[in-house]
mmCIF file of C-alpha atoms in Angstrom:
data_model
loop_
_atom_site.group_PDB
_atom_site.id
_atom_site.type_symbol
_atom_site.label_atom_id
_atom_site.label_comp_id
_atom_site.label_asym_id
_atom_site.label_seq_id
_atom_site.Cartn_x
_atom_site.Cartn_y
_atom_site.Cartn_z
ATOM 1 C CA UNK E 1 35.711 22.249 -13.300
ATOM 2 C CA UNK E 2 38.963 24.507 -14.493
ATOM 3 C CA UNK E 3 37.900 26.453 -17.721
ATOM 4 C CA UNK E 4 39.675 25.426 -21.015
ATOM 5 C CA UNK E 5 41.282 27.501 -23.216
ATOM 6 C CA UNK E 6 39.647 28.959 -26.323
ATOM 7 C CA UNK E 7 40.337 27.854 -30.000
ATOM 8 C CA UNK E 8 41.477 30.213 -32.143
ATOM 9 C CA UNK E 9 37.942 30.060 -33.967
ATOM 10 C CA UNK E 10 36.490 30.659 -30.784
ATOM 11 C CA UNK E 11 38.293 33.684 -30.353
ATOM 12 C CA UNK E 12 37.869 34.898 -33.600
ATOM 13 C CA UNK E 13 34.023 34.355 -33.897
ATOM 14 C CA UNK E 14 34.040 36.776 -30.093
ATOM 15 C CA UNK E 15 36.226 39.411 -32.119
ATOM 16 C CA UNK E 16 33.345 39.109 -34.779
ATOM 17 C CA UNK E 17 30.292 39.455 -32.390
ATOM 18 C CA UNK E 18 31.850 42.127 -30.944
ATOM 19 C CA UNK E 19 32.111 44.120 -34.628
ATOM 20 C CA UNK E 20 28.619 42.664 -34.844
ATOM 21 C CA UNK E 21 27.642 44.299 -31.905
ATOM 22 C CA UNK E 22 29.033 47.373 -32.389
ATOM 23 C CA UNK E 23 27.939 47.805 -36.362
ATOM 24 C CA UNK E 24 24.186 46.868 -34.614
ATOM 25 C CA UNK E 25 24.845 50.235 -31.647
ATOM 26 C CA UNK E 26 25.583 52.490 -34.516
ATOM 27 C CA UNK E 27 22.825 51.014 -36.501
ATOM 28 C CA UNK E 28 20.489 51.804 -33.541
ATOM 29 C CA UNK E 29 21.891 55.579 -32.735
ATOM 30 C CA UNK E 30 21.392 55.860 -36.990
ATOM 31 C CA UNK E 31 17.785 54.816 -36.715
ATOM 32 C CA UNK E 32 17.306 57.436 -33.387
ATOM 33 C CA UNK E 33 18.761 59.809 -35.805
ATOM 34 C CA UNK E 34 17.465 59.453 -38.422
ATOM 35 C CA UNK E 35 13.665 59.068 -36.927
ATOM 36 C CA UNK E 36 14.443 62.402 -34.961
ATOM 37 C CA UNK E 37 15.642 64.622 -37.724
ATOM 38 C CA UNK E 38 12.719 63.389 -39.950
ATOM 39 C CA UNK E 39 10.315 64.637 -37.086
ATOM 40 C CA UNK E 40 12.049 67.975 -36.889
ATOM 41 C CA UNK E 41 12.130 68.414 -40.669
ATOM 42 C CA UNK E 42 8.489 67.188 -40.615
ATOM 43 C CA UNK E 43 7.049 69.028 -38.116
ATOM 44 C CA UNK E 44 9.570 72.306 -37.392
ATOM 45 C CA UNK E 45 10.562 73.067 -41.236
ATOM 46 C CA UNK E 46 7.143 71.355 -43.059
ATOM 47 C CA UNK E 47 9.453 69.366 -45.362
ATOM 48 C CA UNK E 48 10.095 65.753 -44.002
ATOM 49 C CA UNK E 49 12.728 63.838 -45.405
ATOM 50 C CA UNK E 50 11.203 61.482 -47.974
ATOM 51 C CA UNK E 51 13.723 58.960 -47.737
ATOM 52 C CA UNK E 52 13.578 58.686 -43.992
ATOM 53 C CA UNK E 53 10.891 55.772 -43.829
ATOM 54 C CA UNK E 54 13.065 53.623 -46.352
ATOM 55 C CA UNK E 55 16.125 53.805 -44.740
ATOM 56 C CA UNK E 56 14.876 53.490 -41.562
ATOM 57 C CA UNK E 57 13.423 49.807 -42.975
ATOM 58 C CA UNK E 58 16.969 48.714 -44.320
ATOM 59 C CA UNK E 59 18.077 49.873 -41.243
ATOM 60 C CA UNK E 60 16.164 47.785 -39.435
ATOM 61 C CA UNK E 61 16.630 45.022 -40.905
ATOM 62 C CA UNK E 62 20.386 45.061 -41.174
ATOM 63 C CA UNK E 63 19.909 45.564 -36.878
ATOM 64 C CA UNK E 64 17.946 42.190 -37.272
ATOM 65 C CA UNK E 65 19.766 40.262 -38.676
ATOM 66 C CA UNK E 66 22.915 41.273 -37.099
ATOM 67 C CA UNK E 67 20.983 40.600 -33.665
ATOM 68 C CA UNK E 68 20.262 37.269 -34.998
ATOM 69 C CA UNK E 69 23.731 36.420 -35.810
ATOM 70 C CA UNK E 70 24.802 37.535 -32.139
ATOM 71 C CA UNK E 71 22.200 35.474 -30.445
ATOM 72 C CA UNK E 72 23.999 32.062 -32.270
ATOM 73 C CA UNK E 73 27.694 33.268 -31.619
ATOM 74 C CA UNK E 74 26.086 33.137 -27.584
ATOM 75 C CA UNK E 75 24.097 30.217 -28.122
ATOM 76 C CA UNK E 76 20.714 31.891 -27.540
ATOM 77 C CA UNK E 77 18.682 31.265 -30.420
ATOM 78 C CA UNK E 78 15.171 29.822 -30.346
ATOM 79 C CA UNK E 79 14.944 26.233 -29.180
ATOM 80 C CA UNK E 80 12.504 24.095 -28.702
ATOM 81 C CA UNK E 81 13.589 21.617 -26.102
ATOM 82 C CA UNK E 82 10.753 20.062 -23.499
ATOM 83 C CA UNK E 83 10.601 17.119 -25.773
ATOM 84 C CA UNK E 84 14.292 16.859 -25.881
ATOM 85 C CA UNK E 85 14.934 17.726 -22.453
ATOM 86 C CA UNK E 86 12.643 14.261 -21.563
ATOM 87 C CA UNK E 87 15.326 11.948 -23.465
ATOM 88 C CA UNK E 88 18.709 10.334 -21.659
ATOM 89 C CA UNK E 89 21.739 12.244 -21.758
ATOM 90 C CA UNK E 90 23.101 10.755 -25.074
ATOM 91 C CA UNK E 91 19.947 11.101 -26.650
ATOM 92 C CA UNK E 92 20.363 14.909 -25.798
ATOM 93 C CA UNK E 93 23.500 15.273 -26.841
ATOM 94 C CA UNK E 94 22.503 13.789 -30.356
ATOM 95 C CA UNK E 95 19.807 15.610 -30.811
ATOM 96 C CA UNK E 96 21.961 18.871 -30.135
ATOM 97 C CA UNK E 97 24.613 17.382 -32.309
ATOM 98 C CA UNK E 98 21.554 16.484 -35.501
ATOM 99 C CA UNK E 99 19.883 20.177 -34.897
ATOM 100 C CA UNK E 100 23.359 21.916 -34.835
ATOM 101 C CA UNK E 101 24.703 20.233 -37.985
ATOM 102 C CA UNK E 102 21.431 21.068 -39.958
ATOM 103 C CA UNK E 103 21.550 24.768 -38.971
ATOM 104 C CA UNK E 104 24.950 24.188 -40.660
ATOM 105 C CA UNK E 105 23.966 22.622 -43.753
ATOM 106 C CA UNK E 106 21.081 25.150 -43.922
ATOM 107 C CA UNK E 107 23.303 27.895 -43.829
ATOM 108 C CA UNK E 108 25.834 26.949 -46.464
ATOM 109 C CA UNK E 109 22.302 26.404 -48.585
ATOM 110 C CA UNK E 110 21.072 29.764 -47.800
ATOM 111 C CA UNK E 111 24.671 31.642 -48.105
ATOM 112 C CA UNK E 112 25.164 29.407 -51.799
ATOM 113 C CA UNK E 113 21.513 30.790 -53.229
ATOM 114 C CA UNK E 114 22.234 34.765 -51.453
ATOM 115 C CA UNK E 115 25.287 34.873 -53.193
ATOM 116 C CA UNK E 116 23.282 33.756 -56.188
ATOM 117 C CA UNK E 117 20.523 35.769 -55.544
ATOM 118 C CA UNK E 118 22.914 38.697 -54.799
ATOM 119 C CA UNK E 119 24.507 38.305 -58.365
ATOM 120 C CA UNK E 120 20.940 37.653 -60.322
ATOM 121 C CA UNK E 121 20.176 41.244 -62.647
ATOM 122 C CA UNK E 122 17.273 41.428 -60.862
ATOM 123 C CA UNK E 123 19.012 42.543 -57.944
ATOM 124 C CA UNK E 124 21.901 44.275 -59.414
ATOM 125 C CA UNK E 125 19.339 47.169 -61.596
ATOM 126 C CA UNK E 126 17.436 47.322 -58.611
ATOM 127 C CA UNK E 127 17.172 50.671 -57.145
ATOM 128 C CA UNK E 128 15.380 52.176 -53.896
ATOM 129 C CA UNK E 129 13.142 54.451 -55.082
ATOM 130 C CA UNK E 130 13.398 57.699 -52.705
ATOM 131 C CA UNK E 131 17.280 57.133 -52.209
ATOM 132 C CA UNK E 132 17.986 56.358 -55.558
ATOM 133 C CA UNK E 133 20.414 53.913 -54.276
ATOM 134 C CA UNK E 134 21.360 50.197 -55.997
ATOM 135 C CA UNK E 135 19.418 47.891 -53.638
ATOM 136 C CA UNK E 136 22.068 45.231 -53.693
ATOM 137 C CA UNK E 137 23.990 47.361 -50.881
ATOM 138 C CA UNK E 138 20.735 46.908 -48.672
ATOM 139 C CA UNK E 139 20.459 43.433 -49.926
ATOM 140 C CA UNK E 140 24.471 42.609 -48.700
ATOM 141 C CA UNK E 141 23.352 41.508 -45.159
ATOM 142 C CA UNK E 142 21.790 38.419 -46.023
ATOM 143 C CA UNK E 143 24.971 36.438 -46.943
ATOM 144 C CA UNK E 144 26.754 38.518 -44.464
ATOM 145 C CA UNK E 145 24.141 36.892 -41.852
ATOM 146 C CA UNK E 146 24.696 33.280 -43.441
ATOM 147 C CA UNK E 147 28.587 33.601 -43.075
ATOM 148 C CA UNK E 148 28.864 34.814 -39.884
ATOM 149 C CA UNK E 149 26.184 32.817 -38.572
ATOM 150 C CA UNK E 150 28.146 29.859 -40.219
ATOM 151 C CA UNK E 151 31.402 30.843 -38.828
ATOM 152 C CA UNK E 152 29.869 31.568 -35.166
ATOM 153 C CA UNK E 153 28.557 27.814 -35.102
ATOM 154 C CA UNK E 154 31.543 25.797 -36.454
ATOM 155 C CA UNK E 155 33.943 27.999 -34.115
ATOM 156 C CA UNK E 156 31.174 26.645 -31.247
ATOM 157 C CA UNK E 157 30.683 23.492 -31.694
ATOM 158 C CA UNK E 158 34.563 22.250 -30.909
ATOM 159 C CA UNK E 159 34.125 24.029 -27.428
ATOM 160 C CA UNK E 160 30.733 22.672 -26.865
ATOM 161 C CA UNK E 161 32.015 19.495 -27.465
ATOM 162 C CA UNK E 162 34.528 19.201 -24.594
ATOM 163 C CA UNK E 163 32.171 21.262 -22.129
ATOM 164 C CA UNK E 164 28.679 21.372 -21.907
ATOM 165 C CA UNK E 165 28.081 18.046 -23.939
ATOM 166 C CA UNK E 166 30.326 16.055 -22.556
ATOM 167 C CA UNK E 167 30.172 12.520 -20.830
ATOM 168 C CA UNK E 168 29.588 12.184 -17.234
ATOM 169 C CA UNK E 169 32.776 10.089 -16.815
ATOM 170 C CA UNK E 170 34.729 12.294 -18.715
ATOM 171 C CA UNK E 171 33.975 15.160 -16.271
ATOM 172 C CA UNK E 172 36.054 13.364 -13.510
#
């Protein structure tokens, strides 16, 4: 079967997993970094950095969900699908069409209340206690998860359309 041509969206949202992909290697050379200089300033100098187990959780979690929002731009999230994989063709297809249109809905839900969440005083006095840092930098990736996460779906689900989902008959 001859390959179609990409959308535009579907270009873009590669151009964004690839920035994803890249902030999540620095991310991960950070967190080697960081982890190595706190042993050395722990054990060599007998003054480990205080901040280092902190950092190293917002680090971690940024890598997370970053990782997360790569494994939907290449399809590769968590399914559940022996049930599914038991119906007829259409009945497939629907049910990828239902489950793909609620992770939509409950991503523009969860991006809506972040944003919310984000803005809330709460959030904005809140401060990390050994960095001494405003949380709400930490606190960024969760709407940046929901958007891109967002984005990487809609730009999919044109291409999946014509491809994998298809009809048999209009494969010939």
């Amino acid at each position: 079967m001859p390959s179609r041509p990409l959308t535009w969206l579907s270009r873009a949202s590669r151009r964004l997993a690839a920035l994803e992909q890249a902030l999540c290697s620095l991310l991960i050379v950070a967190f080697g970094a960081l982890l190595i200089a706190n042993v050395f300033a722990r054990y060599v100098l007998n003054s480990p950095l205080y901040f280092a187990n902190e950092l190293a959780v917002y680090i971690l979690i940024w890598m997370a969900f970053l990782a997360v929002s790569i494994a939907i731009h290449h399809d590769q999230h968590v399914r559940l699908t022996m049930l599914v994989g038991l119906l007829p063709a259409p009945a497939q297809r629907a049910c990828y069409w239902l489950t793909e249109l609620l992770c939509v809905a409950m991503l523009a839900v969860m991006l809506w209340y972040a944003i919310g969440w984000l803005r809330s005083p709460s959030v904005t006095y809140d401060i990390a206690i050994t960095l001494d840092w405003p949380k709400w930098h930490f606190y960024l990736i969760v709407p940046i998860f929901c958007a891109t996460s967002l984005f990487h779906l809609i730009a999919r689900l044109p291409d999946r359309s014509r491809t994998v989902f298809s009809l048999p008959s209009d494969e010939e």
